[in-house]
């Protein structure tokens, strides 16, 4: 299969290891995987470090707006890569590109959810556009053909959010 893997994270540390392992194992199964992400190279990337640090010092209303705007750039990038059997996307708050792409191309949209991001960011980092974030997160969850999450507890959280339990699969890290 031809798989388009999309991640909006800067992918350093554990996130980088996770992404690399998923891609490696999909390829090991004989699939062709194209990885789209804002910055490649993970922790070794100076650009990723710079952008991570910049995000920390920007006011949340600006950094969140930039996250929303990134969806348009990512959507353009996704559309430039050819034809795929499905898109596998690592969930990121305010990220709509994979959902849009799958709908346009009429292909399955598989969403990997590693945490309840709207809830976590609201509680621990502050979230300026909380109502918009929650609405967009639910739209992405409900648009996914399948959701892969990392624990039974996270599955329960997603079900409590209103996501159909029939589309949620648990794949432990």
JSON list of N, CA and C in Angstrom, two decimals, residues 21-103:
[
{"chain": "A", "resi": 21, "resn": "UNK", "atom": "N", "xyz": [9.58, 4.66, 14.45]},
{"chain": "A", "resi": 21, "resn": "UNK", "atom": "CA", "xyz": [9.23, 3.25, 14.62]},
{"chain": "A", "resi": 21, "resn": "UNK", "atom": "C", "xyz": [7.97, 2.89, 13.83]},
{"chain": "A", "resi": 22, "resn": "UNK", "atom": "N", "xyz": [6.98, 3.75, 13.85]},
{"chain": "A", "resi": 22, "resn": "UNK", "atom": "CA", "xyz": [5.75, 3.49, 13.08]},
{"chain": "A", "resi": 22, "resn": "UNK", "atom": "C", "xyz": [6.10, 3.39, 11.60]},
{"chain": "A", "resi": 23, "resn": "UNK", "atom": "N", "xyz": [6.85, 4.38, 11.10]},
{"chain": "A", "resi": 23, "resn": "UNK", "atom": "CA", "xyz": [7.21, 4.39, 9.68]},
{"chain": "A", "resi": 23, "resn": "UNK", "atom": "C", "xyz": [8.05, 3.16, 9.33]},
{"chain": "A", "resi": 24, "resn": "UNK", "atom": "N", "xyz": [9.03, 2.85, 10.17]},
{"chain": "A", "resi": 24, "resn": "UNK", "atom": "CA", "xyz": [9.90, 1.69, 9.93]},
{"chain": "A", "resi": 24, "resn": "UNK", "atom": "C", "xyz": [9.09, 0.40, 9.84]},
{"chain": "A", "resi": 25, "resn": "UNK", "atom": "N", "xyz": [8.15, 0.23, 10.77]},
{"chain": "A", "resi": 25, "resn": "UNK", "atom": "CA", "xyz": [7.36, -1.00, 10.78]},
{"chain": "A", "resi": 25, "resn": "UNK", "atom": "C", "xyz": [6.35, -1.07, 9.65]},
{"chain": "A", "resi": 26, "resn": "UNK", "atom": "N", "xyz": [5.79, 0.07, 9.25]},
{"chain": "A", "resi": 26, "resn": "UNK", "atom": "CA", "xyz": [4.90, 0.07, 8.08]},
{"chain": "A", "resi": 26, "resn": "UNK", "atom": "C", "xyz": [5.69, -0.35, 6.83]},
{"chain": "A", "resi": 27, "resn": "UNK", "atom": "N", "xyz": [6.92, 0.15, 6.72]},
{"chain": "A", "resi": 27, "resn": "UNK", "atom": "CA", "xyz": [7.76, -0.22, 5.58]},
{"chain": "A", "resi": 27, "resn": "UNK", "atom": "C", "xyz": [8.16, -1.69, 5.65]},
{"chain": "A", "resi": 28, "resn": "UNK", "atom": "N", "xyz": [8.45, -2.17, 6.85]},
{"chain": "A", "resi": 28, "resn": "UNK", "atom": "CA", "xyz": [8.83, -3.57, 7.05]},
{"chain": "A", "resi": 28, "resn": "UNK", "atom": "C", "xyz": [7.71, -4.51, 6.57]},
{"chain": "A", "resi": 29, "resn": "UNK", "atom": "N", "xyz": [6.47, -4.04, 6.68]},
{"chain": "A", "resi": 29, "resn": "UNK", "atom": "CA", "xyz": [5.33, -4.83, 6.22]},
{"chain": "A", "resi": 29, "resn": "UNK", "atom": "C", "xyz": [5.15, -4.76, 4.70]},
{"chain": "A", "resi": 30, "resn": "UNK", "atom": "N", "xyz": [6.05, -4.03, 4.02]},
{"chain": "A", "resi": 30, "resn": "UNK", "atom": "CA", "xyz": [6.01, -3.96, 2.56]},
{"chain": "A", "resi": 30, "resn": "UNK", "atom": "C", "xyz": [5.29, -2.75, 2.00]},
{"chain": "A", "resi": 31, "resn": "UNK", "atom": "N", "xyz": [4.95, -1.79, 2.86]},
{"chain": "A", "resi": 31, "resn": "UNK", "atom": "CA", "xyz": [4.25, -0.59, 2.40]},
{"chain": "A", "resi": 31, "resn": "UNK", "atom": "C", "xyz": [5.23, 0.48, 1.96]},
{"chain": "A", "resi": 32, "resn": "UNK", "atom": "N", "xyz": [4.77, 1.33, 1.08]},
{"chain": "A", "resi": 32, "resn": "UNK", "atom": "CA", "xyz": [5.53, 2.52, 0.69]},
{"chain": "A", "resi": 32, "resn": "UNK", "atom": "C", "xyz": [4.97, 3.67, 1.54]},
{"chain": "A", "resi": 33, "resn": "UNK", "atom": "N", "xyz": [5.86, 4.33, 2.30]},
{"chain": "A", "resi": 33, "resn": "UNK", "atom": "CA", "xyz": [5.42, 5.39, 3.22]},
{"chain": "A", "resi": 33, "resn": "UNK", "atom": "C", "xyz": [6.09, 6.70, 2.84]},
{"chain": "A", "resi": 34, "resn": "UNK", "atom": "N", "xyz": [5.27, 7.73, 2.67]},
{"chain": "A", "resi": 34, "resn": "UNK", "atom": "CA", "xyz": [5.77, 9.09, 2.46]},
{"chain": "A", "resi": 34, "resn": "UNK", "atom": "C", "xyz": [5.46, 9.88, 3.72]},
{"chain": "A", "resi": 35, "resn": "UNK", "atom": "N", "xyz": [6.50, 10.45, 4.31]},
{"chain": "A", "resi": 35, "resn": "UNK", "atom": "CA", "xyz": [6.36, 11.20, 5.56]},
{"chain": "A", "resi": 35, "resn": "UNK", "atom": "C", "xyz": [6.35, 12.69, 5.26]},
{"chain": "A", "resi": 36, "resn": "UNK", "atom": "N", "xyz": [5.31, 13.36, 5.73]},
{"chain": "A", "resi": 36, "resn": "UNK", "atom": "CA", "xyz": [5.21, 14.82, 5.62]},
{"chain": "A", "resi": 36, "resn": "UNK", "atom": "C", "xyz": [5.19, 15.38, 7.03]},
{"chain": "A", "resi": 37, "resn": "UNK", "atom": "N", "xyz": [6.09, 16.28, 7.32]},
{"chain": "A", "resi": 37, "resn": "UNK", "atom": "CA", "xyz": [6.16, 16.94, 8.63]},
{"chain": "A", "resi": 37, "resn": "UNK", "atom": "C", "xyz": [6.76, 18.32, 8.44]},
{"chain": "A", "resi": 38, "resn": "UNK", "atom": "N", "xyz": [6.51, 19.23, 9.38]},
{"chain": "A", "resi": 38, "resn": "UNK", "atom": "CA", "xyz": [6.98, 20.60, 9.19]},
{"chain": "A", "resi": 38, "resn": "UNK", "atom": "C", "xyz": [8.50, 20.72, 9.16]},
{"chain": "A", "resi": 39, "resn": "UNK", "atom": "N", "xyz": [9.17, 19.89, 9.94]},
{"chain": "A", "resi": 39, "resn": "UNK", "atom": "CA", "xyz": [10.63, 19.93, 10.02]},
{"chain": "A", "resi": 39, "resn": "UNK", "atom": "C", "xyz": [11.12, 18.50, 10.15]},
{"chain": "A", "resi": 40, "resn": "UNK", "atom": "N", "xyz": [12.01, 18.08, 9.28]},
{"chain": "A", "resi": 40, "resn": "UNK", "atom": "CA", "xyz": [12.56, 16.74, 9.42]},
{"chain": "A", "resi": 40, "resn": "UNK", "atom": "C", "xyz": [13.85, 16.79, 10.22]},
{"chain": "A", "resi": 41, "resn": "UNK", "atom": "N", "xyz": [14.25, 15.66, 10.75]},
{"chain": "A", "resi": 41, "resn": "UNK", "atom": "CA", "xyz": [15.51, 15.58, 11.48]},
{"chain": "A", "resi": 41, "resn": "UNK", "atom": "C", "xyz": [15.38, 15.50, 12.97]},
{"chain": "A", "resi": 42, "resn": "UNK", "atom": "N", "xyz": [14.20, 15.75, 13.50]},
{"chain": "A", "resi": 42, "resn": "UNK", "atom": "CA", "xyz": [13.98, 15.61, 14.93]},
{"chain": "A", "resi": 42, "resn": "UNK", "atom": "C", "xyz": [14.92, 16.45, 15.78]},
{"chain": "A", "resi": 43, "resn": "UNK", "atom": "N", "xyz": [15.43, 15.84, 16.84]},
{"chain": "A", "resi": 43, "resn": "UNK", "atom": "CA", "xyz": [16.25, 16.56, 17.82]},
{"chain": "A", "resi": 43, "resn": "UNK", "atom": "C", "xyz": [17.51, 17.15, 17.21]},
{"chain": "A", "resi": 44, "resn": "UNK", "atom": "N", "xyz": [17.99, 16.57, 16.12]},
{"chain": "A", "resi": 44, "resn": "UNK", "atom": "CA", "xyz": [19.21, 17.09, 15.50]},
{"chain": "A", "resi": 44, "resn": "UNK", "atom": "C", "xyz": [18.95, 18.32, 14.64]},
{"chain": "A", "resi": 45, "resn": "UNK", "atom": "N", "xyz": [17.69, 18.65, 14.42]},
{"chain": "A", "resi": 45, "resn": "UNK", "atom": "CA", "xyz": [17.34, 19.78, 13.57]},
{"chain": "A", "resi": 45, "resn": "UNK", "atom": "C", "xyz": [17.39, 21.09, 14.34]},
{"chain": "A", "resi": 46, "resn": "UNK", "atom": "N", "xyz": [18.23, 22.00, 13.88]},
{"chain": "A", "resi": 46, "resn": "UNK", "atom": "CA", "xyz": [18.30, 23.33, 14.51]},
{"chain": "A", "resi": 46, "resn": "UNK", "atom": "C", "xyz": [17.00, 24.10, 14.28]},
{"chain": "A", "resi": 47, "resn": "UNK", "atom": "N", "xyz": [16.39, 23.87, 13.13]},
{"chain": "A", "resi": 47, "resn": "UNK", "atom": "CA", "xyz": [15.12, 24.55, 12.83]},
{"chain": "A", "resi": 47, "resn": "UNK", "atom": "C", "xyz": [14.03, 24.11, 13.80]},
{"chain": "A", "resi": 48, "resn": "UNK", "atom": "N", "xyz": [13.97, 22.80, 14.09]},
{"chain": "A", "resi": 48, "resn": "UNK", "atom": "CA", "xyz": [12.97, 22.30, 15.04]},
{"chain": "A", "resi": 48, "resn": "UNK", "atom": "C", "xyz": [13.19, 22.90, 16.42]},
{"chain": "A", "resi": 49, "resn": "UNK", "atom": "N", "xyz": [14.43, 22.96, 16.86]},
{"chain": "A", "resi": 49, "resn": "UNK", "atom": "CA", "xyz": [14.74, 23.55, 18.17]},
{"chain": "A", "resi": 49, "resn": "UNK", "atom": "C", "xyz": [14.36, 25.02, 18.21]},
{"chain": "A", "resi": 50, "resn": "UNK", "atom": "N", "xyz": [14.70, 25.73, 17.14]},
{"chain": "A", "resi": 50, "resn": "UNK", "atom": "CA", "xyz": [14.36, 27.16, 17.06]},
{"chain": "A", "resi": 50, "resn": "UNK", "atom": "C", "xyz": [12.85, 27.36, 17.13]},
{"chain": "A", "resi": 51, "resn": "UNK", "atom": "N", "xyz": [12.10, 26.59, 16.33]},
{"chain": "A", "resi": 51, "resn": "UNK", "atom": "CA", "xyz": [10.64, 26.75, 16.30]},
{"chain": "A", "resi": 51, "resn": "UNK", "atom": "C", "xyz": [10.00, 26.35, 17.64]},
{"chain": "A", "resi": 52, "resn": "UNK", "atom": "N", "xyz": [10.53, 25.31, 18.27]},
{"chain": "A", "resi": 52, "resn": "UNK", "atom": "CA", "xyz": [10.01, 24.91, 19.58]},
{"chain": "A", "resi": 52, "resn": "UNK", "atom": "C", "xyz": [10.22, 26.01, 20.61]},
{"chain": "A", "resi": 53, "resn": "UNK", "atom": "N", "xyz": [11.40, 26.61, 20.59]},
{"chain": "A", "resi": 53, "resn": "UNK", "atom": "CA", "xyz": [11.70, 27.70, 21.53]},
{"chain": "A", "resi": 53, "resn": "UNK", "atom": "C", "xyz": [10.87, 28.94, 21.22]},
{"chain": "A", "resi": 54, "resn": "UNK", "atom": "N", "xyz": [10.69, 29.24, 19.94]},
{"chain": "A", "resi": 54, "resn": "UNK", "atom": "CA", "xyz": [9.88, 30.39, 19.55]},
{"chain": "A", "resi": 54, "resn": "UNK", "atom": "C", "xyz": [8.44, 30.22, 20.04]},
{"chain": "A", "resi": 55, "resn": "UNK", "atom": "N", "xyz": [7.90, 29.01, 19.87]},
{"chain": "A", "resi": 55, "resn": "UNK", "atom": "CA", "xyz": [6.53, 28.74, 20.30]},
{"chain": "A", "resi": 55, "resn": "UNK", "atom": "C", "xyz": [6.37, 28.98, 21.81]},
{"chain": "A", "resi": 56, "resn": "UNK", "atom": "N", "xyz": [7.41, 28.68, 22.57]},
{"chain": "A", "resi": 56, "resn": "UNK", "atom": "CA", "xyz": [7.35, 28.85, 24.03]},
{"chain": "A", "resi": 56, "resn": "UNK", "atom": "C", "xyz": [7.28, 30.31, 24.45]},
{"chain": "A", "resi": 57, "resn": "UNK", "atom": "N", "xyz": [7.86, 31.21, 23.64]},
{"chain": "A", "resi": 57, "resn": "UNK", "atom": "CA", "xyz": [7.89, 32.62, 24.05]},
{"chain": "A", "resi": 57, "resn": "UNK", "atom": "C", "xyz": [6.78, 33.46, 23.42]},
{"chain": "A", "resi": 58, "resn": "UNK", "atom": "N", "xyz": [6.13, 32.94, 22.39]},
{"chain": "A", "resi": 58, "resn": "UNK", "atom": "CA", "xyz": [5.04, 33.69, 21.77]},
{"chain": "A", "resi": 58, "resn": "UNK", "atom": "C", "xyz": [3.80, 33.64, 22.66]},
{"chain": "A", "resi": 59, "resn": "UNK", "atom": "N", "xyz": [3.01, 34.69, 22.68]},
{"chain": "A", "resi": 59, "resn": "UNK", "atom": "CA", "xyz": [1.72, 34.62, 23.38]},
{"chain": "A", "resi": 59, "resn": "UNK", "atom": "C", "xyz": [0.86, 33.52, 22.75]},
{"chain": "A", "resi": 60, "resn": "UNK", "atom": "N", "xyz": [0.08, 32.84, 23.57]},
{"chain": "A", "resi": 60, "resn": "UNK", "atom": "CA", "xyz": [-0.68, 31.69, 23.07]},
{"chain": "A", "resi": 60, "resn": "UNK", "atom": "C", "xyz": [-1.65, 32.07, 21.94]},
{"chain": "A", "resi": 61, "resn": "UNK", "atom": "N", "xyz": [-2.22, 33.27, 21.97]},
{"chain": "A", "resi": 61, "resn": "UNK", "atom": "CA", "xyz": [-3.16, 33.61, 20.90]},
{"chain": "A", "resi": 61, "resn": "UNK", "atom": "C", "xyz": [-2.45, 33.70, 19.55]},
{"chain": "A", "resi": 62, "resn": "UNK", "atom": "N", "xyz": [-1.16, 34.01, 19.55]},
{"chain": "A", "resi": 62, "resn": "UNK", "atom": "CA", "xyz": [-0.39, 34.05, 18.29]},
{"chain": "A", "resi": 62, "resn": "UNK", "atom": "C", "xyz": [0.05, 32.65, 17.89]},
{"chain": "A", "resi": 63, "resn": "UNK", "atom": "N", "xyz": [0.62, 31.90, 18.83]},
{"chain": "A", "resi": 63, "resn": "UNK", "atom": "CA", "xyz": [1.12, 30.56, 18.48]},
{"chain": "A", "resi": 63, "resn": "UNK", "atom": "C", "xyz": [-0.03, 29.64, 18.04]},
{"chain": "A", "resi": 64, "resn": "UNK", "atom": "N", "xyz": [-1.19, 29.77, 18.67]},
{"chain": "A", "resi": 64, "resn": "UNK", "atom": "CA", "xyz": [-2.34, 28.95, 18.28]},
{"chain": "A", "resi": 64, "resn": "UNK", "atom": "C", "xyz": [-2.85, 29.34, 16.90]},
{"chain": "A", "resi": 65, "resn": "UNK", "atom": "N", "xyz": [-2.84, 30.63, 16.61]},
{"chain": "A", "resi": 65, "resn": "UNK", "atom": "CA", "xyz": [-3.24, 31.08, 15.28]},
{"chain": "A", "resi": 65, "resn": "UNK", "atom": "C", "xyz": [-2.27, 30.52, 14.23]},
{"chain": "A", "resi": 66, "resn": "UNK", "atom": "N", "xyz": [-0.99, 30.51, 14.54]},
{"chain": "A", "resi": 66, "resn": "UNK", "atom": "CA", "xyz": [0.00, 29.94, 13.61]},
{"chain": "A", "resi": 66, "resn": "UNK", "atom": "C", "xyz": [-0.23, 28.44, 13.41]},
{"chain": "A", "resi": 67, "resn": "UNK", "atom": "N", "xyz": [-0.64, 27.75, 14.47]},
{"chain": "A", "resi": 67, "resn": "UNK", "atom": "CA", "xyz": [-0.96, 26.33, 14.34]},
{"chain": "A", "resi": 67, "resn": "UNK", "atom": "C", "xyz": [-2.14, 26.12, 13.39]},
{"chain": "A", "resi": 68, "resn": "UNK", "atom": "N", "xyz": [-3.15, 26.95, 13.52]},
{"chain": "A", "resi": 68, "resn": "UNK", "atom": "CA", "xyz": [-4.31, 26.85, 12.63]},
{"chain": "A", "resi": 68, "resn": "UNK", "atom": "C", "xyz": [-3.88, 27.14, 11.19]},
{"chain": "A", "resi": 69, "resn": "UNK", "atom": "N", "xyz": [-3.11, 28.18, 10.99]},
{"chain": "A", "resi": 69, "resn": "UNK", "atom": "CA", "xyz": [-2.66, 28.56, 9.65]},
{"chain": "A", "resi": 69, "resn": "UNK", "atom": "C", "xyz": [-1.78, 27.49, 9.02]},
{"chain": "A", "resi": 70, "resn": "UNK", "atom": "N", "xyz": [-1.03, 26.76, 9.86]},
{"chain": "A", "resi": 70, "resn": "UNK", "atom": "CA", "xyz": [-0.18, 25.70, 9.33]},
{"chain": "A", "resi": 70, "resn": "UNK", "atom": "C", "xyz": [-1.00, 24.66, 8.56]},
{"chain": "A", "resi": 71, "resn": "UNK", "atom": "N", "xyz": [-2.24, 24.46, 8.96]},
{"chain": "A", "resi": 71, "resn": "UNK", "atom": "CA", "xyz": [-3.09, 23.47, 8.26]},
{"chain": "A", "resi": 71, "resn": "UNK", "atom": "C", "xyz": [-3.17, 23.76, 6.76]},
{"chain": "A", "resi": 72, "resn": "UNK", "atom": "N", "xyz": [-3.19, 25.02, 6.40]},
{"chain": "A", "resi": 72, "resn": "UNK", "atom": "CA", "xyz": [-3.29, 25.39, 4.98]},
{"chain": "A", "resi": 72, "resn": "UNK", "atom": "C", "xyz": [-1.99, 25.04, 4.24]},
{"chain": "A", "resi": 73, "resn": "UNK", "atom": "N", "xyz": [-0.85, 25.31, 4.85]},
{"chain": "A", "resi": 73, "resn": "UNK", "atom": "CA", "xyz": [0.44, 24.95, 4.26]},
{"chain": "A", "resi": 73, "resn": "UNK", "atom": "C", "xyz": [0.56, 23.43, 4.15]},
{"chain": "A", "resi": 74, "resn": "UNK", "atom": "N", "xyz": [0.20, 22.73, 5.22]},
{"chain": "A", "resi": 74, "resn": "UNK", "atom": "CA", "xyz": [0.29, 21.28, 5.22]},
{"chain": "A", "resi": 74, "resn": "UNK", "atom": "C", "xyz": [-0.62, 20.67, 4.17]},
{"chain": "A", "resi": 75, "resn": "UNK", "atom": "N", "xyz": [-1.82, 21.21, 4.03]},
{"chain": "A", "resi": 75, "resn": "UNK", "atom": "CA", "xyz": [-2.75, 20.71, 3.03]},
{"chain": "A", "resi": 75, "resn": "UNK", "atom": "C", "xyz": [-2.15, 20.84, 1.63]},
{"chain": "A", "resi": 76, "resn": "UNK", "atom": "N", "xyz": [-1.52, 21.96, 1.37]},
{"chain": "A", "resi": 76, "resn": "UNK", "atom": "CA", "xyz": [-0.84, 22.16, 0.09]},
{"chain": "A", "resi": 76, "resn": "UNK", "atom": "C", "xyz": [0.28, 21.13, -0.08]},
{"chain": "A", "resi": 77, "resn": "UNK", "atom": "N", "xyz": [1.07, 20.91, 0.97]},
{"chain": "A", "resi": 77, "resn": "UNK", "atom": "CA", "xyz": [2.16, 19.93, 0.91]},
{"chain": "A", "resi": 77, "resn": "UNK", "atom": "C", "xyz": [1.62, 18.52, 0.66]},
{"chain": "A", "resi": 78, "resn": "UNK", "atom": "N", "xyz": [0.55, 18.16, 1.34]},
{"chain": "A", "resi": 78, "resn": "UNK", "atom": "CA", "xyz": [-0.03, 16.83, 1.17]},
{"chain": "A", "resi": 78, "resn": "UNK", "atom": "C", "xyz": [-0.50, 16.63, -0.27]},
{"chain": "A", "resi": 79, "resn": "UNK", "atom": "N", "xyz": [-1.11, 17.64, -0.84]},
{"chain": "A", "resi": 79, "resn": "UNK", "atom": "CA", "xyz": [-1.63, 17.55, -2.20]},
{"chain": "A", "resi": 79, "resn": "UNK", "atom": "C", "xyz": [-0.54, 17.47, -3.26]},
{"chain": "A", "resi": 80, "resn": "UNK", "atom": "N", "xyz": [0.68, 17.81, -2.89]},
{"chain": "A", "resi": 80, "resn": "UNK", "atom": "CA", "xyz": [1.78, 17.81, -3.87]},
{"chain": "A", "resi": 80, "resn": "UNK", "atom": "C", "xyz": [2.46, 16.44, -3.96]},
{"chain": "A", "resi": 81, "resn": "UNK", "atom": "N", "xyz": [2.01, 15.46, -3.22]},
{"chain": "A", "resi": 81, "resn": "UNK", "atom": "CA", "xyz": [2.75, 14.21, -3.10]},
{"chain": "A", "resi": 81, "resn": "UNK", "atom": "C", "xyz": [2.19, 13.03, -3.88]},
{"chain": "A", "resi": 82, "resn": "UNK", "atom": "N", "xyz": [1.16, 13.21, -4.65]},
{"chain": "A", "resi": 82, "resn": "UNK", "atom": "CA", "xyz": [0.67, 12.10, -5.46]},
{"chain": "A", "resi": 82, "resn": "UNK", "atom": "C", "xyz": [-0.52, 11.37, -4.86]},
{"chain": "A", "resi": 83, "resn": "UNK", "atom": "N", "xyz": [-0.66, 10.11, -5.25]},
{"chain": "A", "resi": 83, "resn": "UNK", "atom": "CA", "xyz": [-1.84, 9.32, -4.89]},
{"chain": "A", "resi": 83, "resn": "UNK", "atom": "C", "xyz": [-1.47, 8.30, -3.81]},
{"chain": "A", "resi": 84, "resn": "UNK", "atom": "N", "xyz": [-2.37, 8.15, -2.84]},
{"chain": "A", "resi": 84, "resn": "UNK", "atom": "CA", "xyz": [-2.14, 7.24, -1.72]},
{"chain": "A", "resi": 84, "resn": "UNK", "atom": "C", "xyz": [-3.39, 6.41, -1.45]},
{"chain": "A", "resi": 85, "resn": "UNK", "atom": "N", "xyz": [-3.18, 5.28, -0.77]},
{"chain": "A", "resi": 85, "resn": "UNK", "atom": "CA", "xyz": [-4.30, 4.42, -0.40]},
{"chain": "A", "resi": 85, "resn": "UNK", "atom": "C", "xyz": [-5.01, 4.92, 0.85]},
{"chain": "A", "resi": 86, "resn": "UNK", "atom": "N", "xyz": [-4.25, 5.53, 1.77]},
{"chain": "A", "resi": 86, "resn": "UNK", "atom": "CA", "xyz": [-4.85, 6.17, 2.93]},
{"chain": "A", "resi": 86, "resn": "UNK", "atom": "C", "xyz": [-3.85, 7.12, 3.56]},
{"chain": "A", "resi": 87, "resn": "UNK", "atom": "N", "xyz": [-4.37, 7.98, 4.43]},
{"chain": "A", "resi": 87, "resn": "UNK", "atom": "CA", "xyz": [-3.52, 8.89, 5.18]},
{"chain": "A", "resi": 87, "resn": "UNK", "atom": "C", "xyz": [-3.54, 8.47, 6.65]},
{"chain": "A", "resi": 88, "resn": "UNK", "atom": "N", "xyz": [-2.35, 8.43, 7.23]},
{"chain": "A", "resi": 88, "resn": "UNK", "atom": "CA", "xyz": [-2.18, 8.12, 8.66]},
{"chain": "A", "resi": 88, "resn": "UNK", "atom": "C", "xyz": [-1.63, 9.40, 9.27]},
{"chain": "A", "resi": 89, "resn": "UNK", "atom": "N", "xyz": [-2.38, 9.97, 10.21]},
{"chain": "A", "resi": 89, "resn": "UNK", "atom": "CA", "xyz": [-1.96, 11.25, 10.76]},
{"chain": "A", "resi": 89, "resn": "UNK", "atom": "C", "xyz": [-1.80, 11.17, 12.28]},
{"chain": "A", "resi": 90, "resn": "UNK", "atom": "N", "xyz": [-0.71, 11.72, 12.75]},
{"chain": "A", "resi": 90, "resn": "UNK", "atom": "CA", "xyz": [-0.49, 11.86, 14.19]},
{"chain": "A", "resi": 90, "resn": "UNK", "atom": "C", "xyz": [-1.25, 13.11, 14.62]},
{"chain": "A", "resi": 91, "resn": "UNK", "atom": "N", "xyz": [-2.20, 12.94, 15.53]},
{"chain": "A", "resi": 91, "resn": "UNK", "atom": "CA", "xyz": [-3.07, 14.04, 15.92]},
{"chain": "A", "resi": 91, "resn": "UNK", "atom": "C", "xyz": [-2.29, 15.18, 16.56]},
{"chain": "A", "resi": 92, "resn": "UNK", "atom": "N", "xyz": [-2.61, 16.38, 16.12]},
{"chain": "A", "resi": 92, "resn": "UNK", "atom": "CA", "xyz": [-2.08, 17.61, 16.72]},
{"chain": "A", "resi": 92, "resn": "UNK", "atom": "C", "xyz": [-3.23, 18.61, 16.77]},
{"chain": "A", "resi": 93, "resn": "UNK", "atom": "N", "xyz": [-3.32, 19.32, 17.86]},
{"chain": "A", "resi": 93, "resn": "UNK", "atom": "CA", "xyz": [-4.40, 20.28, 18.04]},
{"chain": "A", "resi": 93, "resn": "UNK", "atom": "C", "xyz": [-4.37, 21.34, 16.94]},
{"chain": "A", "resi": 94, "resn": "UNK", "atom": "N", "xyz": [-5.51, 21.69, 16.43]},
{"chain": "A", "resi": 94, "resn": "UNK", "atom": "CA", "xyz": [-5.70, 22.68, 15.36]},
{"chain": "A", "resi": 94, "resn": "UNK", "atom": "C", "xyz": [-5.25, 22.16, 13.99]},
{"chain": "A", "resi": 95, "resn": "UNK", "atom": "N", "xyz": [-4.91, 20.90, 13.86]},
{"chain": "A", "resi": 95, "resn": "UNK", "atom": "CA", "xyz": [-4.44, 20.37, 12.58]},
{"chain": "A", "resi": 95, "resn": "UNK", "atom": "C", "xyz": [-5.61, 19.78, 11.80]},
{"chain": "A", "resi": 96, "resn": "UNK", "atom": "N", "xyz": [-5.92, 20.38, 10.69]},
{"chain": "A", "resi": 96, "resn": "UNK", "atom": "CA", "xyz": [-7.06, 19.97, 9.87]},
{"chain": "A", "resi": 96, "resn": "UNK", "atom": "C", "xyz": [-6.64, 19.39, 8.52]},
{"chain": "A", "resi": 97, "resn": "UNK", "atom": "N", "xyz": [-5.36, 19.46, 8.20]},
{"chain": "A", "resi": 97, "resn": "UNK", "atom": "CA", "xyz": [-4.87, 19.13, 6.86]},
{"chain": "A", "resi": 97, "resn": "UNK", "atom": "C", "xyz": [-5.19, 17.70, 6.44]},
{"chain": "A", "resi": 98, "resn": "UNK", "atom": "N", "xyz": [-4.94, 16.74, 7.31]},
{"chain": "A", "resi": 98, "resn": "UNK", "atom": "CA", "xyz": [-5.18, 15.34, 6.95]},
{"chain": "A", "resi": 98, "resn": "UNK", "atom": "C", "xyz": [-6.65, 15.06, 6.70]},
{"chain": "A", "resi": 99, "resn": "UNK", "atom": "N", "xyz": [-7.50, 15.63, 7.53]},
{"chain": "A", "resi": 99, "resn": "UNK", "atom": "CA", "xyz": [-8.94, 15.48, 7.37]},
{"chain": "A", "resi": 99, "resn": "UNK", "atom": "C", "xyz": [-9.38, 16.04, 6.02]},
{"chain": "A", "resi": 100, "resn": "UNK", "atom": "N", "xyz": [-8.90, 17.25, 5.71]},
{"chain": "A", "resi": 100, "resn": "UNK", "atom": "CA", "xyz": [-9.25, 17.87, 4.42]},
{"chain": "A", "resi": 100, "resn": "UNK", "atom": "C", "xyz": [-8.76, 17.02, 3.25]},
{"chain": "A", "resi": 101, "resn": "UNK", "atom": "N", "xyz": [-7.52, 16.57, 3.36]},
{"chain": "A", "resi": 101, "resn": "UNK", "atom": "CA", "xyz": [-6.90, 15.80, 2.28]},
{"chain": "A", "resi": 101, "resn": "UNK", "atom": "C", "xyz": [-7.67, 14.50, 2.02]},
{"chain": "A", "resi": 102, "resn": "UNK", "atom": "N", "xyz": [-7.97, 13.77, 3.09]},
{"chain": "A", "resi": 102, "resn": "UNK", "atom": "CA", "xyz": [-8.68, 12.50, 2.94]},
{"chain": "A", "resi": 102, "resn": "UNK", "atom": "C", "xyz": [-10.05, 12.70, 2.30]},
{"chain": "A", "resi": 103, "resn": "UNK", "atom": "N", "xyz": [-10.72, 13.76, 2.72]},
{"chain": "A", "resi": 103, "resn": "UNK", "atom": "CA", "xyz": [-12.04, 14.04, 2.15]},
{"chain": "A", "resi": 103, "resn": "UNK", "atom": "C", "xyz": [-11.93, 14.37, 0.66]}
]
